[in-house]
Tab-separated table of C-alpha atoms (C1' of nucleotides) and ligand atoms in Angstrom:
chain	number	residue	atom	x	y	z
A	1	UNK	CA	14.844	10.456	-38.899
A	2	UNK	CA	10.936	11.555	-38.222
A	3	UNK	CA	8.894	8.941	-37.321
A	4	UNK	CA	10.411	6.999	-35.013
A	5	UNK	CA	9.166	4.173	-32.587
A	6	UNK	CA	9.174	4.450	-29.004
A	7	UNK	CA	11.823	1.879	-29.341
A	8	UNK	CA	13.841	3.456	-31.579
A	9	UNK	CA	13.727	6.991	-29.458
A	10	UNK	CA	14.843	4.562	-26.717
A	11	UNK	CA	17.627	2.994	-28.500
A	12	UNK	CA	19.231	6.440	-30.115
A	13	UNK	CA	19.065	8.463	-26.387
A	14	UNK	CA	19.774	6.050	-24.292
A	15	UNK	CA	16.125	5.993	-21.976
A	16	UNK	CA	14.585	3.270	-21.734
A	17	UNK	CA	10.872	2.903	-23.505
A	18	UNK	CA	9.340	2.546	-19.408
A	19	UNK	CA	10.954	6.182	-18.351
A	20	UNK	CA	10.045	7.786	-21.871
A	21	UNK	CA	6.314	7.464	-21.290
A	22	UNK	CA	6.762	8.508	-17.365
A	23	UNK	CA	8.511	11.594	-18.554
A	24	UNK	CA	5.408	12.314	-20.603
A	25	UNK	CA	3.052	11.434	-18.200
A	26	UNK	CA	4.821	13.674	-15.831
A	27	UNK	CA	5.523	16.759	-18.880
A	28	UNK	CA	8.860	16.631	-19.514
A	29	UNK	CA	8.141	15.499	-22.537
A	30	UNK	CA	6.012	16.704	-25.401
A	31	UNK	CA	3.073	14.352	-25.953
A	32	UNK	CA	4.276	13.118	-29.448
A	33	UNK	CA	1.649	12.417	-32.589
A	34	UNK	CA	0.416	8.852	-32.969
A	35	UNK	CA	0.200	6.297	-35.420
A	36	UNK	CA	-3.135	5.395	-37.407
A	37	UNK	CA	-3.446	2.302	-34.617
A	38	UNK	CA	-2.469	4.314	-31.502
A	39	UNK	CA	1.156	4.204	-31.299
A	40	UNK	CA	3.634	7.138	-30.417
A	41	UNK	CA	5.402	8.510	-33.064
A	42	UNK	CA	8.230	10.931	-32.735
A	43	UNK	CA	10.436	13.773	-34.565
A	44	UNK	CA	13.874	14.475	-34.006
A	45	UNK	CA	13.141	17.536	-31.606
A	46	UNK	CA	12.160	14.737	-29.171
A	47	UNK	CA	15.090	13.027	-29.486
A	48	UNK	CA	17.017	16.166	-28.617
A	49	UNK	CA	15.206	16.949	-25.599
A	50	UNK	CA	15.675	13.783	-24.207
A	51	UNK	CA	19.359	13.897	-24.854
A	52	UNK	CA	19.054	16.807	-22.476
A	53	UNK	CA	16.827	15.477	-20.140
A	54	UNK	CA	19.453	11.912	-19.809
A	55	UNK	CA	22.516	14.257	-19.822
A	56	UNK	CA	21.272	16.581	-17.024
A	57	UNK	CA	20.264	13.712	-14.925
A	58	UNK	CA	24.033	11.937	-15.451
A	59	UNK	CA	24.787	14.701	-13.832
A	60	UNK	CA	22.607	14.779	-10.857
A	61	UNK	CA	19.886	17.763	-11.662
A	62	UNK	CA	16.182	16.775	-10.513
A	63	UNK	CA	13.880	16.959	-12.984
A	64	UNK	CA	12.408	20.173	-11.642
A	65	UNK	CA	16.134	21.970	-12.300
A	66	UNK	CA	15.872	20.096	-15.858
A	67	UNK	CA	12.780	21.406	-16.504
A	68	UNK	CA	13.802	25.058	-15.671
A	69	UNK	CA	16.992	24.848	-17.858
A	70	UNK	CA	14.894	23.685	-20.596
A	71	UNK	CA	12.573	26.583	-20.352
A	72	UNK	CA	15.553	28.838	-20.790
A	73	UNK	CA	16.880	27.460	-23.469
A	74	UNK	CA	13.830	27.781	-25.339
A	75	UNK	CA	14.560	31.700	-24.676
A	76	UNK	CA	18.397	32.468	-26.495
A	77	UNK	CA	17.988	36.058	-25.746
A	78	UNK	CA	17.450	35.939	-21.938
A	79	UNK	CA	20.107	36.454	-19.044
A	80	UNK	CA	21.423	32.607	-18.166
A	81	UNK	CA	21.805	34.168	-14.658
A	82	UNK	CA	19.103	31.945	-13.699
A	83	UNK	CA	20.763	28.637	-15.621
A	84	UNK	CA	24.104	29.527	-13.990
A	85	UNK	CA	22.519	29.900	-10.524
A	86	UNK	CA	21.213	26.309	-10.985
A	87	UNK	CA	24.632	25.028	-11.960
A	88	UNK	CA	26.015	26.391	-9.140
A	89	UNK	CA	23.645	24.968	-6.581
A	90	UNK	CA	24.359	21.452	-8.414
A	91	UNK	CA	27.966	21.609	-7.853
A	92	UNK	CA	27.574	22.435	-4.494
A	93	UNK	CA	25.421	20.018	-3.873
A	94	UNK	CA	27.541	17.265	-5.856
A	95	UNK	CA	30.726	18.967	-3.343
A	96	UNK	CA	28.829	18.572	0.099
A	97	UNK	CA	28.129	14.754	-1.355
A	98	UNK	CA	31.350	14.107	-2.096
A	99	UNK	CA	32.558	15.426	1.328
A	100	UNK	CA	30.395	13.473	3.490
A	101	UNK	CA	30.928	10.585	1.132
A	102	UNK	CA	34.877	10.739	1.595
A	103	UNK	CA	34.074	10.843	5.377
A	104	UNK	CA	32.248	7.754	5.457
A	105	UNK	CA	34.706	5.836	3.228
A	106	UNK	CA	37.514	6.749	5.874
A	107	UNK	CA	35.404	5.110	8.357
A	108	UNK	CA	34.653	2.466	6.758
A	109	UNK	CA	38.252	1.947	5.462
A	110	UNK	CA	38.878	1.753	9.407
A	111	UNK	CA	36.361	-0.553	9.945
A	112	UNK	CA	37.533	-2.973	7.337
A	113	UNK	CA	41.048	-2.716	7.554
A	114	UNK	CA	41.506	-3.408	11.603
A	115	UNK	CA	38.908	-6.194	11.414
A	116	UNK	CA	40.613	-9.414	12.796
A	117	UNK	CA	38.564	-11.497	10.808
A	118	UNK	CA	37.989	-13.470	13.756
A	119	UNK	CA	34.467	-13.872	15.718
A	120	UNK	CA	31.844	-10.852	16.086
A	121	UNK	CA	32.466	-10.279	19.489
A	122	UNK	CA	35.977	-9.066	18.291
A	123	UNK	CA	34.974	-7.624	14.672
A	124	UNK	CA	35.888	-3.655	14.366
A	125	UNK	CA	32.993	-3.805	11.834
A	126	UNK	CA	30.433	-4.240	14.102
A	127	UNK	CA	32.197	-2.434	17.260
A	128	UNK	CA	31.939	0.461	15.288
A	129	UNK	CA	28.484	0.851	13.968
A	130	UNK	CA	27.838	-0.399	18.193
A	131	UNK	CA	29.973	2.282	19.341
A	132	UNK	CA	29.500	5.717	18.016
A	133	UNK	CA	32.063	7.160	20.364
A	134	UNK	CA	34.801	5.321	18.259
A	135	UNK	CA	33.769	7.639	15.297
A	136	UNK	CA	35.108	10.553	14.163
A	137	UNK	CA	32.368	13.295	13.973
A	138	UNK	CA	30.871	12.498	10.090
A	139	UNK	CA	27.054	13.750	10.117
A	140	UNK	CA	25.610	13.801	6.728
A	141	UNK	CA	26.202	11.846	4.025
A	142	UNK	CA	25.057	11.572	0.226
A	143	UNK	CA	22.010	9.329	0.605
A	144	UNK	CA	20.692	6.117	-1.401
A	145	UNK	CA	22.151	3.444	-0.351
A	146	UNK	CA	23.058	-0.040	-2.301
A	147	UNK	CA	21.456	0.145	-5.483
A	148	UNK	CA	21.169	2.128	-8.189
A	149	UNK	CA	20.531	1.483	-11.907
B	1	UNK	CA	16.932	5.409	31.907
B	2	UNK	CA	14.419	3.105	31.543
B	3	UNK	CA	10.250	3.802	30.390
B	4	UNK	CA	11.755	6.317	27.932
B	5	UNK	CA	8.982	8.405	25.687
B	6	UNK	CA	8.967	7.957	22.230
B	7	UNK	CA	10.275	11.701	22.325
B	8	UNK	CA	12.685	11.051	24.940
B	9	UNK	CA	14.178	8.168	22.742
B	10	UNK	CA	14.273	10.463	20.300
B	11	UNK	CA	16.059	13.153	21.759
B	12	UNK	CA	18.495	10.822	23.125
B	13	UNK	CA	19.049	8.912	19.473
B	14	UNK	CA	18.373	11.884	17.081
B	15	UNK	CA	15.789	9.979	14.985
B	16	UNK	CA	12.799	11.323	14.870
B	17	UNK	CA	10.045	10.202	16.569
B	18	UNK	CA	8.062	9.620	12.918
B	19	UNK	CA	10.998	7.451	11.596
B	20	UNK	CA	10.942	5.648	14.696
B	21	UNK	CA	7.561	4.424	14.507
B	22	UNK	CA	8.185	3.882	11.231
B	23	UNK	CA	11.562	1.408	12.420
B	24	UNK	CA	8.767	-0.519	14.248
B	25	UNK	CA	6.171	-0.592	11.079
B	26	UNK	CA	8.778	-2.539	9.206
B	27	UNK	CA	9.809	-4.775	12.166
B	28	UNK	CA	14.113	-2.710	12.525
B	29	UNK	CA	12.941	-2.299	15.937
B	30	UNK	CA	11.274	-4.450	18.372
B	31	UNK	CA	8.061	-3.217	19.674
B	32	UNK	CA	8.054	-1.412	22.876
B	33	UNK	CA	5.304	-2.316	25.919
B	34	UNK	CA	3.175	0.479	26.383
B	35	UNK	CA	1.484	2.653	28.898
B	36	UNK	CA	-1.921	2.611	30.247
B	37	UNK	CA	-3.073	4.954	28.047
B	38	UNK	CA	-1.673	3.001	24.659
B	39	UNK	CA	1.475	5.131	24.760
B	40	UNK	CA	5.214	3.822	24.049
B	41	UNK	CA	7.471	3.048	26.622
B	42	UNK	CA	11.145	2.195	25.664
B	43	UNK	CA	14.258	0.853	27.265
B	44	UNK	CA	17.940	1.534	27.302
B	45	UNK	CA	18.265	-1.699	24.947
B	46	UNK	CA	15.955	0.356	22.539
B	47	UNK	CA	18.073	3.306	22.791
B	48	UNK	CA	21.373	0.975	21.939
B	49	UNK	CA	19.925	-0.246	18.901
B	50	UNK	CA	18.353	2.692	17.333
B	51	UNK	CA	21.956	4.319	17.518
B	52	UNK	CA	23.248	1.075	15.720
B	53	UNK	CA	20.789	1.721	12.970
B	54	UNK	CA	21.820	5.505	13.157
B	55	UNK	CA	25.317	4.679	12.820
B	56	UNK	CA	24.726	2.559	10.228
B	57	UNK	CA	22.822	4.840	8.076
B	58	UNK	CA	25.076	7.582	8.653
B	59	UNK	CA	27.520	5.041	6.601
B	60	UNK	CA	25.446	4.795	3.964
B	61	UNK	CA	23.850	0.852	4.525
B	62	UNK	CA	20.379	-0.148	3.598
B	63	UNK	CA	17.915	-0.835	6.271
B	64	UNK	CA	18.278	-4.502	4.961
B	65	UNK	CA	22.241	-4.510	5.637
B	66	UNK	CA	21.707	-2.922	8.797
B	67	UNK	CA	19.086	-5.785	9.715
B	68	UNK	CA	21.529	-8.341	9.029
B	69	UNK	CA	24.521	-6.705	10.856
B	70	UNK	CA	22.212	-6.446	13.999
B	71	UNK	CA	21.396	-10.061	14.050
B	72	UNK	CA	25.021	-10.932	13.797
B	73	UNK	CA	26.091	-8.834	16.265
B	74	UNK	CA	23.584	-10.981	18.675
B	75	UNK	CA	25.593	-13.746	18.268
B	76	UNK	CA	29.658	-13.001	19.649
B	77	UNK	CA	30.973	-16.044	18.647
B	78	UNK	CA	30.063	-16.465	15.119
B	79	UNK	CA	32.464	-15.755	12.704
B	80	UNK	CA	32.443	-12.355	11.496
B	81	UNK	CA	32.763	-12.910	7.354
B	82	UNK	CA	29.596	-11.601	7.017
B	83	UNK	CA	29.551	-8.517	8.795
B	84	UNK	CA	33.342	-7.993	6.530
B	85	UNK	CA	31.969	-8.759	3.535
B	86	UNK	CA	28.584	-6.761	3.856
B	87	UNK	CA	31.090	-3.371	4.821
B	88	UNK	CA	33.656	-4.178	1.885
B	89	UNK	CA	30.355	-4.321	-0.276
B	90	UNK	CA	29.330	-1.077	1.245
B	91	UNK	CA	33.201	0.548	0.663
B	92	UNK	CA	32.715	-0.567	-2.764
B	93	UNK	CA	29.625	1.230	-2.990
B	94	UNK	CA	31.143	4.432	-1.753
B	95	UNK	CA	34.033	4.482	-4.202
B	96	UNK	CA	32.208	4.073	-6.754
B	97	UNK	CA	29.355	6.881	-5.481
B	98	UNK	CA	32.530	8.893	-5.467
B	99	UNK	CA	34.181	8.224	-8.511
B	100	UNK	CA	31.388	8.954	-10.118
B	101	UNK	CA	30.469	12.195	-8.066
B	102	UNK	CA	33.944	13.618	-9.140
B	103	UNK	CA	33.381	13.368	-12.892
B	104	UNK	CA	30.033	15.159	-12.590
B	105	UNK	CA	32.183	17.644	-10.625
B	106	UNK	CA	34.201	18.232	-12.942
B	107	UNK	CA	32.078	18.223	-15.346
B	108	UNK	CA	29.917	20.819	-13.570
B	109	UNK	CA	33.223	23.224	-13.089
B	110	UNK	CA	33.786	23.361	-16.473
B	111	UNK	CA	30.207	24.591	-17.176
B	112	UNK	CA	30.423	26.972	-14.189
B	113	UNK	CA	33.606	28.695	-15.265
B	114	UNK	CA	33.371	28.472	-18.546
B	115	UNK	CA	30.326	30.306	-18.544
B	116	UNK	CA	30.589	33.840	-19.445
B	117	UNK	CA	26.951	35.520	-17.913
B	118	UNK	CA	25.964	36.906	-21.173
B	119	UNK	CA	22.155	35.267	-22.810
B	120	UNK	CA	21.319	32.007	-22.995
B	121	UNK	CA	22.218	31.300	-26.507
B	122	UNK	CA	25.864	31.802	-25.142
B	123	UNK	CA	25.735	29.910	-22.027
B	124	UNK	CA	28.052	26.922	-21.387
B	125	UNK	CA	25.937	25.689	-19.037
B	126	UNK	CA	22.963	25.331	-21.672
B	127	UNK	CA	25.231	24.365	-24.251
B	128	UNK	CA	26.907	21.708	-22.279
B	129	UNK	CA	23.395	19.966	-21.759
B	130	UNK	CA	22.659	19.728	-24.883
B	131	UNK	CA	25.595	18.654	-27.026
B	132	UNK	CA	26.664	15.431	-25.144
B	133	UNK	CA	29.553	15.479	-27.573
B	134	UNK	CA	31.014	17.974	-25.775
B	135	UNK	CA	31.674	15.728	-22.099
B	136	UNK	CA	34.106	13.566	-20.996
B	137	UNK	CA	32.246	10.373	-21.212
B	138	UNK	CA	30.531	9.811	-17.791
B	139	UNK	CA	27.999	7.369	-16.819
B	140	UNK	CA	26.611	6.140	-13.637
B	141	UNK	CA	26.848	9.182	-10.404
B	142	UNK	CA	26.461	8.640	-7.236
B	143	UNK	CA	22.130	9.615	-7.816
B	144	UNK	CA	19.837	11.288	-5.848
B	145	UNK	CA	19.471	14.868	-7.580
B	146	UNK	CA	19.077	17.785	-4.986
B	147	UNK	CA	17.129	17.343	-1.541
B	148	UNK	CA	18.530	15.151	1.335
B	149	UNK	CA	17.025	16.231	4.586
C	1	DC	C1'	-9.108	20.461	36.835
C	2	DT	C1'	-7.405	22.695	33.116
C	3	DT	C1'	-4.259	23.555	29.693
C	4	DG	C1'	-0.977	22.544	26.258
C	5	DA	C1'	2.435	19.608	24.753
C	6	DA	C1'	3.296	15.283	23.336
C	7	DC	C1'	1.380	11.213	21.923
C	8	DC	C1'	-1.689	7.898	18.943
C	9	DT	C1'	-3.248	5.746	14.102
C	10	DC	C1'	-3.888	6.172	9.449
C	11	DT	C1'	-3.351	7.715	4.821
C	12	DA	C1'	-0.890	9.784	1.316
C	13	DG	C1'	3.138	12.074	-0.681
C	14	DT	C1'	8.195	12.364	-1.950
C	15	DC	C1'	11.761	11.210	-6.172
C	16	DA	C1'	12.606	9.011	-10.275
C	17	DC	C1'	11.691	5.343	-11.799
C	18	DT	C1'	10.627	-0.031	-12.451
C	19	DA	C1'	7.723	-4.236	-12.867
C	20	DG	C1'	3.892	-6.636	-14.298
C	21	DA	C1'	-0.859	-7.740	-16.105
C	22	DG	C1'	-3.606	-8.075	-19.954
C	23	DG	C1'	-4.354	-6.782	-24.368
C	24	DA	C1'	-3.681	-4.294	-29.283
C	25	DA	C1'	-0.730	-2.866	-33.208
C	26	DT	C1'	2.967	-3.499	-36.212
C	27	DT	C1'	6.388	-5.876	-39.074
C	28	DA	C1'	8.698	-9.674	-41.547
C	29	DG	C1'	8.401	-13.762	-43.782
C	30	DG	C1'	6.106	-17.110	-46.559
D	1	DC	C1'	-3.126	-12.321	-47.533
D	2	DC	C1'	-2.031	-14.793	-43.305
D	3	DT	C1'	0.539	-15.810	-39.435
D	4	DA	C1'	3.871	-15.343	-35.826
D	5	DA	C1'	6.949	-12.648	-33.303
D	6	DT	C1'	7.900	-8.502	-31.597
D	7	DT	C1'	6.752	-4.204	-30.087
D	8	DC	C1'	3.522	-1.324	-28.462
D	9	DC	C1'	-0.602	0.313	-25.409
D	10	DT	C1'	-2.825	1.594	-20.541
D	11	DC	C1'	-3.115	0.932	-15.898
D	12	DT	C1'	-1.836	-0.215	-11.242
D	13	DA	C1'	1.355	-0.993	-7.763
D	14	DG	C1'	6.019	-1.267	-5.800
D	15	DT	C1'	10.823	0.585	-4.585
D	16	DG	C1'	13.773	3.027	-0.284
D	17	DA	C1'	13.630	5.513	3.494
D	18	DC	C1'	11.344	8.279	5.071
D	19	DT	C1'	8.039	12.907	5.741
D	20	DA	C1'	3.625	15.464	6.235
D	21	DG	C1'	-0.821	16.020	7.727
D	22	DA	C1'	-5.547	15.019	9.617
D	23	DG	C1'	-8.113	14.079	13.451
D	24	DG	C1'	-8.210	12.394	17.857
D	25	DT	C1'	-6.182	10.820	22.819
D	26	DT	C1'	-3.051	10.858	26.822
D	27	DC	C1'	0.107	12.839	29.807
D	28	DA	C1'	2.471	16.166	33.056
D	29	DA	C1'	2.622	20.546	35.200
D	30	DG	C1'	0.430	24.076	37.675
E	201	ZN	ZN1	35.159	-8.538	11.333
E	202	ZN	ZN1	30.875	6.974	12.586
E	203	ZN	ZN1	25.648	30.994	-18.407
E	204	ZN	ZN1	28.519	15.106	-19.755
DNA sequence: CTTGAACCTCTAGTCACTAGAGGAATTAGG
DNA sequence: CCTAATTCCTCTAGTGACTAGAGGTTCAAG
């Protein structure tokens, strides 16, 4: 259980070995012992936090949020007003994303579906994005584009 | 209409007049002439294209998407595959940004409401973080954690 | 001609990582 | 005990799409 790898830690929480060391270098993360040569070793508390850490960020938190929530529960005895404020924000956030996200898919839904499929001077797809008239009102969406992961 | 300011442009395109010069840095939009004095002067074809590229990222494409989309749209009689394959990508994207937005939702409403505002040691919220065993299995969200100006 | 707003370039910072160079430590097998 | 393969180390720089700020110049109105 104790004594793991960096590899290992990777393997059993799911970060990879790249994002383990950034959340040190960045304190997420405690600084773990190291091996005779140099090497990190860590304990099973690590693991654990960075369960938290990879579960919070699957569901969108910034670090800085993570952070805080860790803090509290380090403190069982305190008011989770504070935690529950956090949560809140999040799903709001996550609500407003999926909003403007559901607005852009109907436009492009519209986009793709009256496309002739013919030459560009007649393609809806690029009449639209030309022609912001055409458009129902959509003004912000959720950000990041293509890729991800 | 012509010999537009940079915050004229602006005004009339609502990007800002930093992300515009940055448009230019990376070669999205062509480089104005300029005044006597060094400053930018732009033209109604300037003005046309930076609402493209609005438009665009108001739907949620990469600059590099957008790029390509632009230099199809210079040429009418090309076919338009491209441009339909490059939004049906982009739709894609979207759904999946929003399937995955609604698990984290819902995921996020449970904590919320099942949170009773008592101490930490008590709080779903806190408790939900940390015992992944508790979730609906959820992977990849939509990303981006909090801030989207 | 003076004032003040808008403009200029340049660098660095954001967020959460990811990639790669160049080398050292560990582990398994023989 | 020796070797080879794998894993580990630090460090720097890059990603996307901007945003912020310093320090200076030009423009337009009065
Ligand atoms: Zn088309
Ligand atoms: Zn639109
Ligand atoms: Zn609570
Ligand atoms: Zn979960």
């Amino acid at each position: 259980m104790s004594d793991m790898s960096i590899g290992r830690l990777s393997a059993l929480s799911g970060v990879k070995v790249p994002t383990i060391r950034y959340y040190e270098s960045i304190d997420m993360l405690d600084a773990p012992p190291r091996s005779p040569g140099g090497q990190r070793r860590y304990g099973p508390g690590h693991l654990e936090r960075l369960r938290f850490i990879r579960h919070g960020r699957e569901l969108g938190f910034g670090l800085d949020d993570l952070r805080a929530l860790q803090d509290l529960s380090a403190r069982p005895d305190q008011s989770c007003d504070e935690a529950d404020r956090i949560a809140r924000r999040q799903l709001q956030d996550v609500e407003r994303r999926i909003a403007g996200l559901e607005a852009v898919r109907a436009e492009l839904l519209r986009m793709v579906e009256r496309c002739s499929h013919g030459v560009v001077d007649e393609c809806r797809v690029i009449q639209t994005l030309s022609e912001h008239a055409l458009c129902v009102h959509h003004d912000q969406a959720g950000q990041t584009p293509s890729k991800a992961g």
